[in-house]
Amino acid sequence: MRVLVLGSGGREHALARALHRDPTVTALHCAPGNPGTAEIADNHQLDPCDPTAVTELAERLRAELVVIGPEAVLVAGVGDALRTRGIPCFGPDRAAARIEASKAFAKEIMAAAGVPTAEARVCDTDAQVEEALDAFGPPYVVKDDGLAAGKGVVVTDDRGAAARHASACERVVIEEFLDGPEVSLFALCDGQHAVPLLPAQDFKRAYDGDEGPNTGGMGAYTPLPWVSPDLVDEVMATVVQPAVDEMRRREIPYVGTLYAGLALTSKGVRVVEFNARFGDPETQVVLDRLATPLATLLQACAIGGLDPEFRPEWHPGSAVTVVVAAEGYPSAPVKGDEITGLDEAAAVDGAYILHAGTKLGGEGRLVANGGRVLNVVGTGPDLAAARATAYAAVSKISLRGSHHRSDIALKAADDVVPG
């Protein structure tokens, strides 16, 4: 199978790595990719949000499957363009991608499908914002209605900060705060059926102890020893399949990954958000554990041949990923600083590096080119061993001014249920 992966981040490197290990993949391409994907695939420099450029490349490569990574590519209608040309594509069309592109649309789908979620109000004016903040009280949850690269949500006890975030957005969704730990579950969908992957947990706050601003994610781990073994079946029955059915009823078939961000509240499972693609950095650990060949699964979704009774196989053990972020991330990441120590980090037994925001600078030096620069993945027989491996590898890496969280998977490794 000839496969083209669209995107340039850590998620796309993780996808490419999993596809590279799939014996059915005979040719692997990334557009634009990054220095990490260049080691296992052929990179092609283009704008992945340009439907014409992407379809021309896919046709030239005779791609039998195109896998879309970032949400912006989906919203740009690249999936629509590929399907119009008869090219199998894993990733929803623009209309279906509204489930992430518009928080208000996602709430509409959930309400129609009977999916349990937080009570919410859609606000277009300052007066509506004030009324909603009064109604729900602190902690205030304010979400930009549009795409915001994982950083459009503010959860705060500071009413002024909540109101300022709302005023900076054209339209917001304000909702009740959901208590309990959060879980990410990806489901692979073919427009009619859905198959779950392994649950994971990510860490959105910038600093240890869940302090600091929201980010795109500072780390993740799987499996989750503290969740009920029945959780996945419950979520598929009450969240994922009803949402897929509702989209199909509206003649907006959902093809791709439906990412359900969940809160395990005192009142039961509630959906925090839907995303229209693999989550980052959870993908990095979930795909590490996947034993079933990935390309066949994704192609089955793209052509509508997913077996709803199928369940992927998983490698035993655990995976932890730690994000190494640039100085100033998330507000003003510094780019251009040299990165060293990757060979030493990769030499740590059970560890490897995924590139997230890197590029080759002068004289072939690897430099930071984004906020989240590297994903350091550690594996082991359990979470304690996997996180020890990840942090051992992190200690080998040098990037001026960089920072990372030191508590990824710490509570779970100590058999403590995350708060």
C-alpha positions as semicolon CSV with decimal commas, in nm:
position;residue;x (nm);y (nm);z (nm)
1;M;0,000;0,000;0,000
2;R;0,129;0,348;-0,090
3;V;0,047;0,592;0,192
4;L;0,069;0,971;0,220
5;V;0,055;1,137;0,564
6;L;-0,035;1,506;0,581
7;G;0,112;1,723;0,855
8;S;0,443;1,808;1,021
9;G;0,410;1,754;1,396
10;G;0,470;1,488;1,655
11;R;0,135;1,324;1,585
12;E;0,228;1,287;1,218
13;H;0,570;1,146;1,307
14;A;0,393;0,892;1,532
15;L;0,154;0,801;1,250
16;A;0,441;0,767;1,005
17;R;0,635;0,550;1,250
18;A;0,339;0,315;1,297
19;L;0,281;0,296;0,921
20;H;0,652;0,240;0,857
21;R;0,634;-0,069;1,080
22;D;0,330;-0,202;0,889
23;P;0,444;-0,471;0,642
24;T;0,159;-0,385;0,404
25;V;0,301;-0,034;0,347
26;T;0,530;-0,044;0,044
27;A;0,585;0,332;0,005
28;L;0,551;0,600;0,272
29;H;0,534;0,974;0,205
30;C;0,479;1,279;0,428
31;A;0,378;1,631;0,331
32;P;0,543;1,840;0,451
33;G;0,676;1,611;0,724
34;N;0,970;1,703;0,946
35;P;1,334;1,597;0,999
36;G;1,213;1,294;1,194
37;T;0,976;1,166;0,928
38;A;1,251;1,219;0,669
39;E;1,435;0,927;0,827
40;I;1,153;0,681;0,751
41;A;0,956;0,840;0,467
42;D;0,989;1,068;0,164
43;N;0,903;1,426;0,258
44;H;0,734;1,661;0,010
45;Q;0,731;2,036;0,071
46;L;0,383;2,178;0,022
47;D;0,103;2,342;0,214
48;P;-0,111;2,053;0,342
49;C;-0,410;2,289;0,362
50;D;-0,401;2,342;-0,016
51;P;-0,650;2,090;-0,162
52;T;-0,519;2,127;-0,517
53;A;-0,155;2,076;-0,422
54;V;-0,240;1,775;-0,207
55;T;-0,456;1,601;-0,467
56;E;-0,194;1,658;-0,737
57;L;0,074;1,508;-0,512
58;A;-0,145;1,211;-0,416
59;E;-0,217;1,138;-0,782
60;R;0,149;1,170;-0,876
61;L;0,246;0,928;-0,598
62;R;-0,043;0,695;-0,686
63;A;-0,137;0,703;-0,318
64;E;-0,375;0,430;-0,210
65;L;-0,441;0,598;0,125
66;V;-0,403;0,957;0,245
67;V;-0,399;1,007;0,623
68;I;-0,481;1,359;0,744
69;G;-0,321;1,463;1,073
70;P;-0,405;1,827;1,163
71;E;-0,752;1,969;1,211
72;A;-0,679;2,274;0,995
73;V;-0,627;2,047;0,693
74;L;-0,967;1,887;0,751
75;V;-1,142;2,222;0,782
76;A;-0,972;2,337;0,460
77;G;-1,165;2,066;0,274
78;V;-0,868;1,854;0,172
79;G;-1,062;1,536;0,244
80;D;-1,342;1,652;0,014
81;A;-1,098;1,721;-0,269
82;L;-0,928;1,382;-0,236
83;R;-1,256;1,190;-0,238
84;T;-1,376;1,384;-0,541
85;R;-1,073;1,245;-0,726
86;G;-1,140;0,892;-0,600
87;I;-0,844;0,881;-0,360
88;P;-0,912;0,694;-0,033
89;C;-0,876;0,935;0,257
90;F;-0,871;0,882;0,632
91;G;-1,016;1,199;0,782
92;P;-1,360;1,361;0,771
93;D;-1,488;1,598;0,506
94;R;-1,515;1,968;0,589
95;A;-1,882;1,935;0,691
96;A;-1,813;1,648;0,931
97;A;-1,503;1,821;1,069
98;R;-1,735;2,088;1,211
99;I;-1,767;1,855;1,509
100;E;-1,431;2,004;1,611
101;A;-1,433;2,330;1,416
102;S;-1,746;2,450;1,597
103;K;-1,804;2,375;1,965
104;A;-2,164;2,490;1,916
105;F;-2,219;2,236;1,636
106;A;-2,067;1,962;1,850
107;K;-2,310;2,047;2,131
108;E;-2,595;2,034;1,880
109;I;-2,490;1,686;1,769
110;M;-2,456;1,567;2,128
111;A;-2,798;1,699;2,221
112;A;-2,964;1,535;1,921
113;A;-2,785;1,205;1,984
114;G;-2,847;1,201;2,358
115;V;-2,474;1,207;2,436
116;P;-2,402;1,300;2,801
117;T;-2,213;1,629;2,821
118;A;-2,191;1,950;3,020
119;E;-2,476;2,199;3,010
120;A;-2,366;2,488;2,791
121;R;-2,463;2,820;2,636
122;V;-2,347;2,965;2,304
123;C;-2,260;3,334;2,341
124;D;-2,221;3,597;2,069
125;T;-2,235;3,912;2,283
126;D;-2,080;4,042;2,605
127;A;-2,423;4,045;2,766
128;Q;-2,476;3,677;2,686
129;V;-2,131;3,600;2,825
130;E;-2,209;3,775;3,154
131;E;-2,540;3,589;3,184
132;A;-2,371;3,255;3,122
133;L;-2,094;3,325;3,372
134;D;-2,361;3,416;3,629
135;A;-2,553;3,098;3,553
136;F;-2,267;2,850;3,582
137;G;-2,039;3,019;3,835
138;P;-1,677;2,925;3,900
139;P;-1,472;2,744;3,791
140;Y;-1,556;2,915;3,461
141;V;-1,518;2,712;3,141
142;V;-1,495;2,929;2,829
143;K;-1,429;2,774;2,487
144;D;-1,355;2,947;2,161
145;D;-1,621;2,819;1,920
146;G;-1,364;2,781;1,641
147;L;-1,032;2,604;1,598
148;A;-0,762;2,720;1,837
149;A;-0,490;2,452;1,808
150;G;-0,584;2,300;2,143
151;K;-0,541;2,629;2,330
152;G;-0,884;2,790;2,293
153;V;-1,017;2,678;2,630
154;V;-0,985;2,871;2,955
155;V;-1,077;2,709;3,288
156;T;-1,038;2,954;3,571
157;D;-1,182;3,085;3,899
158;D;-1,095;3,438;3,783
159;R;-1,410;3,585;3,635
160;G;-1,220;3,870;3,476
161;A;-0,989;3,627;3,296
162;A;-1,290;3,429;3,175
163;A;-1,459;3,742;3,042
164;R;-1,140;3,863;2,871
165;H;-1,096;3,531;2,693
166;A;-1,457;3,545;2,577
167;S;-1,420;3,899;2,446
168;A;-1,111;3,796;2,247
169;C;-1,315;3,534;2,060
170;E;-1,579;3,597;1,798
171;R;-1,810;3,339;1,951
172;V;-1,775;3,123;2,262
173;V;-1,935;2,828;2,434
174;I;-1,958;2,866;2,812
175;E;-2,042;2,555;3,007
176;E;-2,061;2,403;3,350
177;F;-1,741;2,273;3,502
178;L;-1,706;1,895;3,501
179;D;-1,537;1,737;3,800
180;G;-1,326;1,421;3,788
181;P;-1,026;1,299;3,587
182;E;-1,019;1,331;3,209
183;V;-0,966;1,051;2,958
184;S;-0,907;1,057;2,581
185;L;-1,058;0,785;2,367
186;F;-1,005;0,759;1,990
187;A;-1,250;0,569;1,774
188;L;-1,183;0,479;1,411
189;C;-1,495;0,538;1,201
190;D;-1,602;0,448;0,846
191;G;-1,919;0,657;0,835
192;Q;-2,135;0,383;0,985
193;H;-1,932;0,176;1,227
194;A;-1,667;0,260;1,486
195;V;-1,384;0,068;1,655
196;P;-1,214;0,193;1,974
197;L;-0,844;0,231;2,042
198;L;-0,676;0,226;2,383
199;P;-0,774;0,505;2,626
200;A;-0,504;0,753;2,724
201;Q;-0,464;1,058;2,943
202;D;-0,287;1,381;2,850
203;F;-0,165;1,681;3,049
204;K;-0,283;2,018;2,919
205;R;-0,131;2,260;3,169
206;A;0,219;2,389;3,106
207;Y;0,373;2,315;3,444
208;D;0,390;2,049;3,714
209;G;0,087;2,001;3,933
210;D;-0,143;2,118;3,652
211;E;-0,032;2,476;3,698
212;G;0,006;2,742;3,430
213;P;-0,176;2,807;3,104
214;N;-0,343;2,552;2,878
215;T;-0,122;2,410;2,606
216;G;-0,164;2,168;2,319
217;G;-0,051;1,896;2,560
218;M;0,269;1,842;2,760
219;G;0,265;1,464;2,782
220;A;0,051;1,152;2,786
221;Y;0,043;0,789;2,892
222;T;-0,139;0,462;2,836
223;P;-0,282;0,229;2,958
224;L;-0,490;0,376;3,242
225;P;-0,484;0,129;3,533
226;W;-0,736;0,333;3,731
227;V;-1,026;0,324;3,483
228;S;-1,299;0,061;3,479
229;P;-1,248;-0,219;3,225
230;D;-1,605;-0,147;3,111
231;L;-1,533;0,218;3,027
232;V;-1,455;0,169;2,657
233;D;-1,770;-0,033;2,588
234;E;-1,978;0,224;2,778
235;V;-1,833;0,516;2,582
236;M;-1,876;0,341;2,249
237;A;-2,242;0,268;2,328
238;T;-2,340;0,603;2,482
239;V;-2,108;0,851;2,310
240;V;-1,930;0,742;1,994
241;Q;-2,185;0,528;1,812
242;P;-2,476;0,767;1,883
243;A;-2,269;1,057;1,746
244;V;-2,171;0,860;1,434
245;D;-2,535;0,759;1,385
246;E;-2,653;1,119;1,419
247;M;-2,398;1,243;1,166
248;R;-2,505;0,970;0,925
249;R;-2,871;1,062;0,978
250;R;-2,784;1,417;0,874
251;E;-2,611;1,279;0,564
252;I;-2,273;1,393;0,696
253;P;-2,099;1,055;0,727
254;Y;-1,809;1,065;0,968
255;V;-1,494;0,897;0,833
256;G;-1,175;0,918;1,037
257;T;-1,083;0,941;1,404
258;L;-1,352;1,065;1,639
259;Y;-1,167;1,183;1,948
260;A;-1,385;1,189;2,259
261;G;-1,243;1,395;2,544
262;L;-1,418;1,260;2,852
263;A;-1,460;1,359;3,215
264;L;-1,527;1,077;3,461
265;T;-1,750;1,281;3,691
266;S;-1,929;1,191;4,011
267;K;-2,246;1,169;3,799
268;G;-2,094;0,945;3,533
269;V;-1,911;0,985;3,201
270;R;-1,951;1,324;3,034
271;V;-1,807;1,447;2,702
272;V;-1,580;1,748;2,741
273;E;-1,523;1,785;2,366
274;F;-1,510;1,607;2,033
275;N;-1,211;1,641;1,803
276;A;-1,203;1,534;1,439
277;R;-0,855;1,377;1,435
278;F;-0,597;1,188;1,636
279;G;-0,512;1,379;1,953
280;D;-0,163;1,509;2,019
281;P;0,026;1,387;2,226
282;E;-0,200;1,090;2,309
283;T;-0,146;0,943;1,962
284;Q;0,221;0,904;2,040
285;V;0,154;0,657;2,322
286;V;-0,157;0,486;2,183
287;L;0,010;0,397;1,852
288;D;0,320;0,281;2,036
289;R;0,111;0,007;2,200
290;L;-0,081;-0,088;1,882
291;A;0,008;-0,437;1,757
292;T;-0,250;-0,452;1,476
293;P;-0,112;-0,313;1,147
294;L;-0,234;0,047;1,122
295;A;-0,263;0,095;0,745
296;T;-0,522;-0,180;0,697
297;L;-0,737;-0,032;0,975
298;L;-0,725;0,320;0,832
299;Q;-0,790;0,204;0,478
300;A;-1,093;0,003;0,594
301;C;-1,233;0,327;0,738
302;A;-1,154;0,519;0,418
303;I;-1,334;0,275;0,188
304;G;-1,619;0,185;0,425
305;G;-1,519;-0,169;0,515
306;L;-1,465;-0,151;0,892
307;D;-1,577;-0,459;1,086
308;P;-1,767;-0,324;1,390
309;E;-1,686;-0,639;1,588
310;F;-1,311;-0,608;1,531
311;R;-1,091;-0,508;1,824
312;P;-0,725;-0,418;1,769
313;E;-0,450;-0,611;1,942
314;W;-0,211;-0,434;2,179
315;H;0,145;-0,488;2,291
316;P;0,177;-0,557;2,664
317;G;0,330;-0,292;2,886
318;S;0,305;0,086;2,900
319;A;0,411;0,398;2,713
320;V;0,473;0,751;2,841
321;T;0,554;1,055;2,629
322;V;0,706;1,377;2,763
323;V;0,697;1,695;2,558
324;V;1,011;1,908;2,545
325;A;0,885;2,262;2,482
326;A;1,068;2,569;2,361
327;E;1,147;2,865;2,582
328;G;0,840;3,086;2,611
329;Y;0,587;2,817;2,518
330;P;0,288;2,845;2,501
331;S;0,260;3,225;2,477
332;A;0,571;3,315;2,274
333;P;0,790;3,014;2,185
334;V;1,146;3,091;2,083
335;K;1,255;2,937;1,754
336;G;1,596;2,873;1,603
337;D;1,789;2,733;1,901
338;E;1,997;2,423;1,834
339;I;1,891;2,084;1,968
340;T;2,157;1,832;2,071
341;G;2,170;1,497;2,245
342;L;1,910;1,313;2,038
343;D;2,139;1,022;1,958
344;E;2,217;0,978;2,327
345;A;1,846;1,000;2,414
346;A;1,751;0,743;2,151
347;A;2,021;0,512;2,286
348;V;1,832;0,478;2,616
349;D;1,683;0,129;2,611
350;G;1,309;0,147;2,546
351;A;1,308;0,514;2,441
352;Y;1,277;0,698;2,112
353;I;1,223;1,053;1,989
354;L;0,941;1,195;1,777
355;H;0,994;1,534;1,614
356;A;0,714;1,784;1,675
357;G;0,853;2,131;1,602
358;T;1,196;2,097;1,444
359;K;1,374;2,187;1,124
360;L;1,723;2,164;0,979
361;G;1,909;2,493;1,002
362;G;2,242;2,602;0,867
363;E;2,510;2,336;0,828
364;G;2,249;2,067;0,889
365;R;2,198;2,163;1,254
366;L;1,867;2,057;1,407
367;V;1,687;2,359;1,555
368;A;1,357;2,433;1,729
369;N;1,081;2,544;1,495
370;G;0,772;2,540;1,714
371;G;0,640;2,548;2,067
372;R;0,630;2,175;2,133
373;V;0,965;2,071;1,992
374;L;1,007;1,702;2,074
375;N;0,805;1,409;2,206
376;V;1,022;1,173;2,409
377;V;0,857;0,831;2,434
378;G;0,950;0,580;2,700
379;T;0,823;0,222;2,710
380;G;0,837;-0,048;2,974
381;P;0,653;-0,332;3,143
382;D;0,457;-0,087;3,357
383;L;0,401;0,288;3,390
384;A;0,675;0,337;3,647
385;A;0,932;0,178;3,417
386;A;0,802;0,361;3,108
387;R;0,817;0,705;3,273
388;A;1,163;0,634;3,415
389;T;1,279;0,550;3,062
390;A;1,119;0,862;2,915
391;Y;1,280;1,093;3,168
392;A;1,617;0,923;3,133
393;A;1,602;1,005;2,763
394;V;1,482;1,362;2,827
395;S;1,789;1,420;3,048
396;K;2,016;1,360;2,747
397;I;1,860;1,638;2,537
398;S;1,987;1,997;2,534
399;L;1,781;2,292;2,406
400;R;1,849;2,635;2,552
401;G;1,559;2,761;2,762
402;S;1,346;2,451;2,706
403;H;1,108;2,318;2,968
404;H;0,908;2,003;3,032
405;R;0,680;1,866;3,301
406;S;0,836;1,623;3,547
407;D;0,510;1,466;3,665
408;I;0,371;1,297;3,353
409;A;0,202;0,969;3,463
410;L;0,342;1,012;3,815
411;K;0,016;0,961;4,003
412;A;-0,091;0,668;3,786
413;A;0,249;0,502;3,828
414;D;0,202;0,534;4,205
415;D;-0,146;0,378;4,180
416;V;-0,314;0,710;4,259
417;V;-0,628;0,805;4,065
418;P;-0,557;1,142;3,900
419;G;-0,766;1,430;4,031
